[in-house]
Amino acid sequence: MLSLVLALWSATAAILVLSGIIMLRDRRQLESGPYGALLALSVAADCVAAVGGPASWPWPLQLVSMGGAALLWIWAGTIFVDGFRPTWRAALAWAVLPVLGVGELLA
């Protein structure tokens, strides 16, 4: 059962990394290109960190994935709101979430 879970998490992370790289490549043609790519890479980092392993290596991936909620908010704005432009508040939310996550990781 553990090998099935590991295989599914790994496959999910691989698909998300591939889609994130493709969206980064096509960021000039897609309206939500860079934000969707960063969201996909953030969720892929969460999948890799969820697999487990030695206690020392997943913490950088966990920090990258903690900004996923703000990235989802920014990505949804670019998709569903006409004329959406990310502001400094969106960048601040994206930066504050990993900082808050450091406190969780240290506790």
PDB file of C-alpha atoms in Angstrom, residues 3-100:
ATOM      1  CA  SER A   3       4.423   1.873  -2.616  1.00  0.00           C
ATOM      2  CA  LEU A   4       1.088   2.716  -4.298  1.00  0.00           C
ATOM      3  CA  VAL A   5       0.810   5.953  -2.321  1.00  0.00           C
ATOM      4  CA  LEU A   6       4.417   6.828  -3.125  1.00  0.00           C
ATOM      5  CA  ALA A   7       3.829   6.152  -6.817  1.00  0.00           C
ATOM      6  CA  LEU A   8       0.677   8.299  -6.906  1.00  0.00           C
ATOM      7  CA  TRP A   9       2.305  11.240  -5.082  1.00  0.00           C
ATOM      8  CA  SER A  10       5.336  11.009  -7.357  1.00  0.00           C
ATOM      9  CA  ALA A  11       3.232  10.882 -10.514  1.00  0.00           C
ATOM     10  CA  THR A  12       1.165  13.847  -9.351  1.00  0.00           C
ATOM     11  CA  ALA A  13       4.304  15.853  -8.623  1.00  0.00           C
ATOM     12  CA  ALA A  14       5.782  14.953 -12.027  1.00  0.00           C
ATOM     13  CA  ILE A  15       2.639  16.046 -13.882  1.00  0.00           C
ATOM     14  CA  LEU A  16       2.502  19.318 -11.945  1.00  0.00           C
ATOM     15  CA  VAL A  17       6.182  20.067 -12.544  1.00  0.00           C
ATOM     16  CA  LEU A  18       5.744  19.390 -16.257  1.00  0.00           C
ATOM     17  CA  SER A  19       2.660  21.601 -16.508  1.00  0.00           C
ATOM     18  CA  GLY A  20       4.395  24.335 -14.498  1.00  0.00           C
ATOM     19  CA  ILE A  21       7.407  24.291 -16.805  1.00  0.00           C
ATOM     20  CA  ILE A  22       5.168  24.420 -19.881  1.00  0.00           C
ATOM     21  CA  MET A  23       3.207  27.350 -18.439  1.00  0.00           C
ATOM     22  CA  LEU A  24       6.446  29.172 -17.645  1.00  0.00           C
ATOM     23  CA  ARG A  25       7.586  28.589 -21.216  1.00  0.00           C
ATOM     24  CA  ASP A  26       4.291  29.932 -22.618  1.00  0.00           C
ATOM     25  CA  ARG A  27       3.845  32.730 -20.070  1.00  0.00           C
ATOM     26  CA  ARG A  28       3.716  35.444 -22.721  1.00  0.00           C
ATOM     27  CA  GLN A  29       0.838  33.797 -24.607  1.00  0.00           C
ATOM     28  CA  LEU A  30      -1.230  32.841 -21.538  1.00  0.00           C
ATOM     29  CA  GLU A  31      -3.019  35.451 -19.475  1.00  0.00           C
ATOM     30  CA  SER A  32      -2.396  33.536 -16.269  1.00  0.00           C
ATOM     31  CA  GLY A  33       0.883  31.963 -17.362  1.00  0.00           C
ATOM     32  CA  PRO A  34       3.340  32.918 -14.640  1.00  0.00           C
ATOM     33  CA  TYR A  35       0.795  32.670 -11.828  1.00  0.00           C
ATOM     34  CA  GLY A  36      -0.529  29.294 -12.951  1.00  0.00           C
ATOM     35  CA  ALA A  37       3.012  28.032 -13.360  1.00  0.00           C
ATOM     36  CA  LEU A  38       4.031  29.158  -9.884  1.00  0.00           C
ATOM     37  CA  LEU A  39       0.863  27.595  -8.464  1.00  0.00           C
ATOM     38  CA  ALA A  40       1.564  24.281 -10.205  1.00  0.00           C
ATOM     39  CA  LEU A  41       5.168  24.258  -8.989  1.00  0.00           C
ATOM     40  CA  SER A  42       4.041  25.125  -5.462  1.00  0.00           C
ATOM     41  CA  VAL A  43       1.563  22.231  -5.390  1.00  0.00           C
ATOM     42  CA  ALA A  44       4.229  19.923  -6.840  1.00  0.00           C
ATOM     43  CA  ALA A  45       6.565  20.930  -4.009  1.00  0.00           C
ATOM     44  CA  ASP A  46       3.791  20.109  -1.543  1.00  0.00           C
ATOM     45  CA  CYS A  47       3.353  16.676  -3.137  1.00  0.00           C
ATOM     46  CA  VAL A  48       7.062  15.938  -2.882  1.00  0.00           C
ATOM     47  CA  ALA A  49       7.197  17.162   0.726  1.00  0.00           C
ATOM     48  CA  ALA A  50       4.171  15.020   1.617  1.00  0.00           C
ATOM     49  CA  VAL A  51       5.942  11.854   0.499  1.00  0.00           C
ATOM     50  CA  GLY A  52       8.259  12.119   3.478  1.00  0.00           C
ATOM     51  CA  GLY A  53      11.779  10.899   3.770  1.00  0.00           C
ATOM     52  CA  PRO A  54      14.582  12.170   5.958  1.00  0.00           C
ATOM     53  CA  ALA A  55      13.437  14.920   8.301  1.00  0.00           C
ATOM     54  CA  SER A  56      16.005  17.440   7.087  1.00  0.00           C
ATOM     55  CA  TRP A  57      15.352  17.754   3.334  1.00  0.00           C
ATOM     56  CA  PRO A  58      11.596  18.491   2.985  1.00  0.00           C
ATOM     57  CA  TRP A  59      11.603  21.842   4.846  1.00  0.00           C
ATOM     58  CA  PRO A  60      12.640  23.987   1.827  1.00  0.00           C
ATOM     59  CA  LEU A  61       9.901  22.353  -0.229  1.00  0.00           C
ATOM     60  CA  GLN A  62       7.401  22.977   2.551  1.00  0.00           C
ATOM     61  CA  LEU A  63       8.334  26.659   2.585  1.00  0.00           C
ATOM     62  CA  VAL A  64       7.837  26.878  -1.184  1.00  0.00           C
ATOM     63  CA  SER A  65       4.466  25.179  -0.946  1.00  0.00           C
ATOM     64  CA  MET A  66       3.140  27.343   1.891  1.00  0.00           C
ATOM     65  CA  GLY A  67       2.500  30.252  -0.469  1.00  0.00           C
ATOM     66  CA  GLY A  68       0.078  28.124  -2.476  1.00  0.00           C
ATOM     67  CA  ALA A  69      -3.076  29.640  -0.988  1.00  0.00           C
ATOM     68  CA  ALA A  70      -2.051  33.159  -2.003  1.00  0.00           C
ATOM     69  CA  LEU A  71      -1.001  31.897  -5.433  1.00  0.00           C
ATOM     70  CA  LEU A  72      -4.397  30.258  -5.860  1.00  0.00           C
ATOM     71  CA  TRP A  73      -6.037  33.571  -5.012  1.00  0.00           C
ATOM     72  CA  ILE A  74      -3.854  35.475  -7.502  1.00  0.00           C
ATOM     73  CA  TRP A  75      -4.348  32.816 -10.202  1.00  0.00           C
ATOM     74  CA  ALA A  76      -8.144  32.862  -9.723  1.00  0.00           C
ATOM     75  CA  GLY A  77      -8.087  36.640 -10.044  1.00  0.00           C
ATOM     76  CA  THR A  78      -6.224  36.473 -13.340  1.00  0.00           C
ATOM     77  CA  ILE A  79      -8.633  33.871 -14.691  1.00  0.00           C
ATOM     78  CA  PHE A  80     -12.011  35.184 -13.509  1.00  0.00           C
ATOM     79  CA  VAL A  81     -11.638  38.961 -13.058  1.00  0.00           C
ATOM     80  CA  ASP A  82     -11.475  41.124 -16.163  1.00  0.00           C
ATOM     81  CA  GLY A  83      -8.618  43.590 -16.012  1.00  0.00           C
ATOM     82  CA  PHE A  84      -7.042  42.004 -12.935  1.00  0.00           C
ATOM     83  CA  ARG A  85      -3.605  43.310 -12.042  1.00  0.00           C
ATOM     84  CA  PRO A  86      -1.757  41.860  -9.078  1.00  0.00           C
ATOM     85  CA  THR A  87      -0.986  44.502  -6.480  1.00  0.00           C
ATOM     86  CA  TRP A  88       1.590  44.784  -3.738  1.00  0.00           C
ATOM     87  CA  ARG A  89      -0.964  43.286  -1.322  1.00  0.00           C
ATOM     88  CA  ALA A  90      -1.023  40.051  -3.308  1.00  0.00           C
ATOM     89  CA  ALA A  91       2.779  39.908  -3.286  1.00  0.00           C
ATOM     90  CA  LEU A  92       2.765  40.655   0.438  1.00  0.00           C
ATOM     91  CA  ALA A  93       0.301  37.816   1.089  1.00  0.00           C
ATOM     92  CA  TRP A  94       2.443  35.468  -0.958  1.00  0.00           C
ATOM     93  CA  ALA A  95       5.557  36.503   1.000  1.00  0.00           C
ATOM     94  CA  VAL A  96       3.967  36.428   4.464  1.00  0.00           C
ATOM     95  CA  LEU A  97       2.608  32.882   4.257  1.00  0.00           C
ATOM     96  CA  PRO A  98       6.050  31.195   4.110  1.00  0.00           C
ATOM     97  CA  VAL A  99       7.278  33.482   6.891  1.00  0.00           C
ATOM     98  CA  LEU A 100       4.394  32.299   9.059  1.00  0.00           C
TER      99      LEU A 100
END
